[in-house]
Each structure stands twice: as structure tokens, then as C-alpha cells.
Amino acid sequence: MTSRFCLLLVVVLFVIAESAPTTPQLGGWSEWKNADNSVNEICRKLQPEVQKQLGEEFSRFEALTYQTQVAGGVNYRIKVDVGVNKLVIIEVHQDLNQVDTLTKVEVVSSKNSGVVPVNVLVVKKFNDKKVNVLVVKQ
């Protein structure tokens, strides 16, 4: 009777473990979440830097969704609607002192497109830090 009980217990624990929601791996990116006010504030602060990097002015610059990654602070990957059926994806590192640094910019030609960088432009420097700019061309 006890061996049957142990087997049943193992099966029940396995089923519970398999049905539990998954959590991001340490150092991995979280699931995409809808942008909130704090993420839009990061975007507002970095909009001039993104515009300078891309050589474009955007009348719209609104965060749609984002992911986070814990890494000596927090890394953010943010999908930003810049209007004209264009999406920009920025990566930002927020250090432990809440200082935001733009680390990557990707331009996607359509809001419905996948994000597959095609051309890598010259790596530029902002505030003595390298910033990669990736542009998707049709």
C-alpha cells in the first residue's frame, strides 16, 4: 500500500510542477508586458537620443510593450510606436542608481513585421558608451 501511495504522490507532484506557471530564467528576458507609465517615462527621456541616433524626428514616441532582464540593474527591451506604420525597438540599461542608458536601437518598417535585423550600421558612441544601431530594410 505504501509503494502505491508513494507512486501516486510522485505523479501528483509531477502534474503540479508541470502545470505551474513558468518564471523567467535568471538573466533571461521576461515575457512581453503592456507598457506602463514608468516605461513611457524612460522613452520620453531617451527620445532625443534615439532621434539623434537615427537622424529622424518623431512626432509620436509611445511605448507599447516591454520586456525586462535583471543584470546589474534592469535591462529594458521596449517596442515604441513612432507613427507612420513604423516601430522602433530600444534596449535600455537602468543601473542601480536609476540612470537610464540607451544600449541598442532597432527600426522595424511595419508594426506587423517580425524583428529580424538585416543591416548593422556603424557602432556609434553616446556618452563614451558604444550603441549598436540595427535597421531592417524592405
Short mmCIF file of C-alpha atoms in Angstrom, two decimals:
data_model
loop_
_atom_site.label_atom_id
_atom_site.label_comp_id
_atom_site.label_asym_id
_atom_site.label_seq_id
_atom_site.Cartn_x
_atom_site.Cartn_y
_atom_site.Cartn_z
CA MET A 1 0.00 0.00 0.00
CA THR A 2 2.78 2.47 0.79
CA SER A 3 4.54 1.95 -2.55
CA ARG A 4 1.26 2.73 -4.37
CA PHE A 5 0.82 5.83 -2.23
CA CYS A 6 4.40 6.98 -2.98
CA LEU A 7 3.88 6.43 -6.71
CA LEU A 8 0.60 8.35 -6.62
CA LEU A 9 2.28 11.17 -4.68
CA VAL A 10 5.11 11.37 -7.22
CA VAL A 11 2.62 11.51 -10.11
CA VAL A 12 0.56 14.23 -8.40
CA LEU A 13 3.67 16.31 -7.65
CA PHE A 14 4.86 15.92 -11.25
CA VAL A 15 1.49 17.10 -12.61
CA ILE A 16 1.51 20.10 -10.26
CA ALA A 17 5.07 21.01 -11.22
CA GLU A 18 4.32 20.77 -14.95
CA SER A 19 1.19 22.93 -14.68
CA ALA A 20 2.84 25.66 -12.61
CA PRO A 21 3.45 28.94 -14.45
CA THR A 22 6.97 29.30 -15.72
CA THR A 23 9.18 32.04 -14.39
CA PRO A 24 11.94 33.64 -16.42
CA GLN A 25 15.35 32.08 -16.09
CA LEU A 26 17.88 34.03 -14.11
CA GLY A 27 19.39 36.52 -16.53
CA GLY A 28 16.74 35.78 -19.19
CA TRP A 29 14.18 38.17 -20.63
CA SER A 30 10.69 38.32 -19.11
CA GLU A 31 7.51 37.85 -21.11
CA TRP A 32 6.30 40.86 -23.11
CA LYS A 33 4.09 43.13 -20.98
CA ASN A 34 1.98 46.18 -21.82
CA ALA A 35 3.90 49.39 -21.23
CA ASP A 36 3.07 51.36 -18.11
CA ASN A 37 3.80 54.97 -17.07
CA SER A 38 7.31 54.19 -15.82
CA VAL A 39 8.29 52.63 -19.18
CA ASN A 40 6.79 55.56 -21.09
CA GLU A 41 8.81 57.90 -18.87
CA ILE A 42 12.02 56.07 -19.85
CA CYS A 43 11.01 56.50 -23.50
CA ARG A 44 10.30 60.22 -23.05
CA LYS A 45 13.75 60.74 -21.51
CA LEU A 46 15.53 58.83 -24.29
CA GLN A 47 13.50 60.07 -27.30
CA PRO A 48 16.01 62.85 -28.20
CA GLU A 49 18.90 60.38 -28.05
CA VAL A 50 17.05 57.82 -30.23
CA GLN A 51 16.12 60.55 -32.75
CA LYS A 52 19.72 61.75 -32.88
CA GLN A 53 20.97 58.20 -33.34
CA LEU A 54 18.55 57.52 -36.21
CA GLY A 55 18.70 61.00 -37.74
CA GLU A 56 14.90 61.35 -37.65
CA GLU A 57 12.35 63.41 -35.72
CA PHE A 58 9.30 61.51 -34.44
CA SER A 59 6.04 63.31 -33.62
CA ARG A 60 4.86 60.15 -31.86
CA PHE A 61 7.05 58.14 -29.44
CA GLU A 62 4.88 55.85 -27.33
CA ALA A 63 5.91 52.62 -25.62
CA LEU A 64 3.64 49.70 -26.50
CA THR A 65 5.15 46.65 -24.81
CA TYR A 66 8.34 45.79 -22.99
CA GLN A 67 10.48 43.03 -21.51
CA THR A 68 12.88 43.22 -18.58
CA GLN A 69 16.06 41.42 -17.64
CA VAL A 70 17.86 41.71 -14.29
CA ALA A 71 21.55 42.41 -14.91
CA GLY A 72 23.41 44.75 -12.53
CA GLY A 73 20.25 46.85 -12.58
CA VAL A 74 17.49 46.26 -15.11
CA ASN A 75 17.67 45.95 -18.89
CA TYR A 76 14.56 47.01 -20.79
CA ARG A 77 13.61 45.98 -24.34
CA ILE A 78 10.83 48.36 -25.38
CA LYS A 79 8.69 48.39 -28.54
CA VAL A 80 7.97 52.03 -29.37
CA ASP A 81 5.31 53.29 -31.81
CA VAL A 82 6.84 56.22 -33.73
CA GLY A 83 3.92 56.63 -36.15
CA VAL A 84 3.80 56.23 -39.94
CA ASN A 85 3.40 52.47 -39.53
CA LYS A 86 6.90 52.26 -38.04
CA LEU A 87 8.09 50.60 -34.87
CA VAL A 88 11.37 51.20 -33.05
CA ILE A 89 12.72 48.73 -30.52
CA ILE A 90 15.12 50.17 -27.99
CA GLU A 91 17.16 48.49 -25.30
CA VAL A 92 17.94 50.46 -22.19
CA HIS A 93 20.06 49.66 -19.17
CA GLN A 94 18.85 51.18 -15.90
CA ASP A 95 21.60 50.96 -13.32
CA LEU A 96 21.14 50.63 -9.57
CA ASN A 97 21.05 54.44 -9.27
CA GLN A 98 18.09 54.58 -11.72
CA VAL A 99 20.26 56.10 -14.50
CA ASP A 100 18.98 55.07 -17.96
CA THR A 101 21.45 54.36 -20.79
CA LEU A 102 20.38 53.61 -24.36
CA THR A 103 22.25 50.47 -25.47
CA LYS A 104 20.55 49.38 -28.72
CA VAL A 105 18.12 50.69 -31.34
CA GLU A 106 16.28 48.60 -33.95
CA VAL A 107 13.92 50.01 -36.59
CA VAL A 108 11.15 47.79 -37.93
CA SER A 109 9.42 49.05 -41.08
CA SER A 110 5.95 47.80 -40.11
CA LYS A 111 4.17 47.29 -36.79
CA ASN A 112 3.21 43.81 -38.01
CA SER A 113 6.73 42.80 -39.06
CA GLY A 114 8.91 40.42 -37.14
CA VAL A 115 12.11 41.83 -35.69
CA VAL A 116 14.91 40.50 -37.83
CA PRO A 117 17.85 42.88 -38.12
CA VAL A 118 19.23 42.93 -41.66
CA ASN A 119 21.83 45.68 -41.80
CA VAL A 120 24.08 46.68 -38.94
CA LEU A 121 25.14 50.30 -39.14
CA VAL A 122 28.34 51.71 -37.74
CA VAL A 123 28.60 51.38 -33.99
CA LYS A 124 28.40 54.89 -32.57
CA LYS A 125 29.23 56.24 -29.16
CA PHE A 126 26.95 58.12 -26.79
CA ASN A 127 28.41 59.41 -23.54
CA ASP A 128 31.52 57.27 -24.13
CA LYS A 129 29.42 54.10 -24.47
CA LYS A 130 29.01 52.09 -27.67
CA VAL A 131 25.48 51.90 -29.07
CA ASN A 132 24.54 49.42 -31.81
CA VAL A 133 22.02 50.62 -34.39
CA LEU A 134 20.22 47.91 -36.36
CA VAL A 135 17.91 48.80 -39.26
CA VAL A 136 15.51 46.48 -41.06
CA LYS A 137 15.09 47.35 -44.76
CA GLN A 138 12.50 46.00 -47.13
#
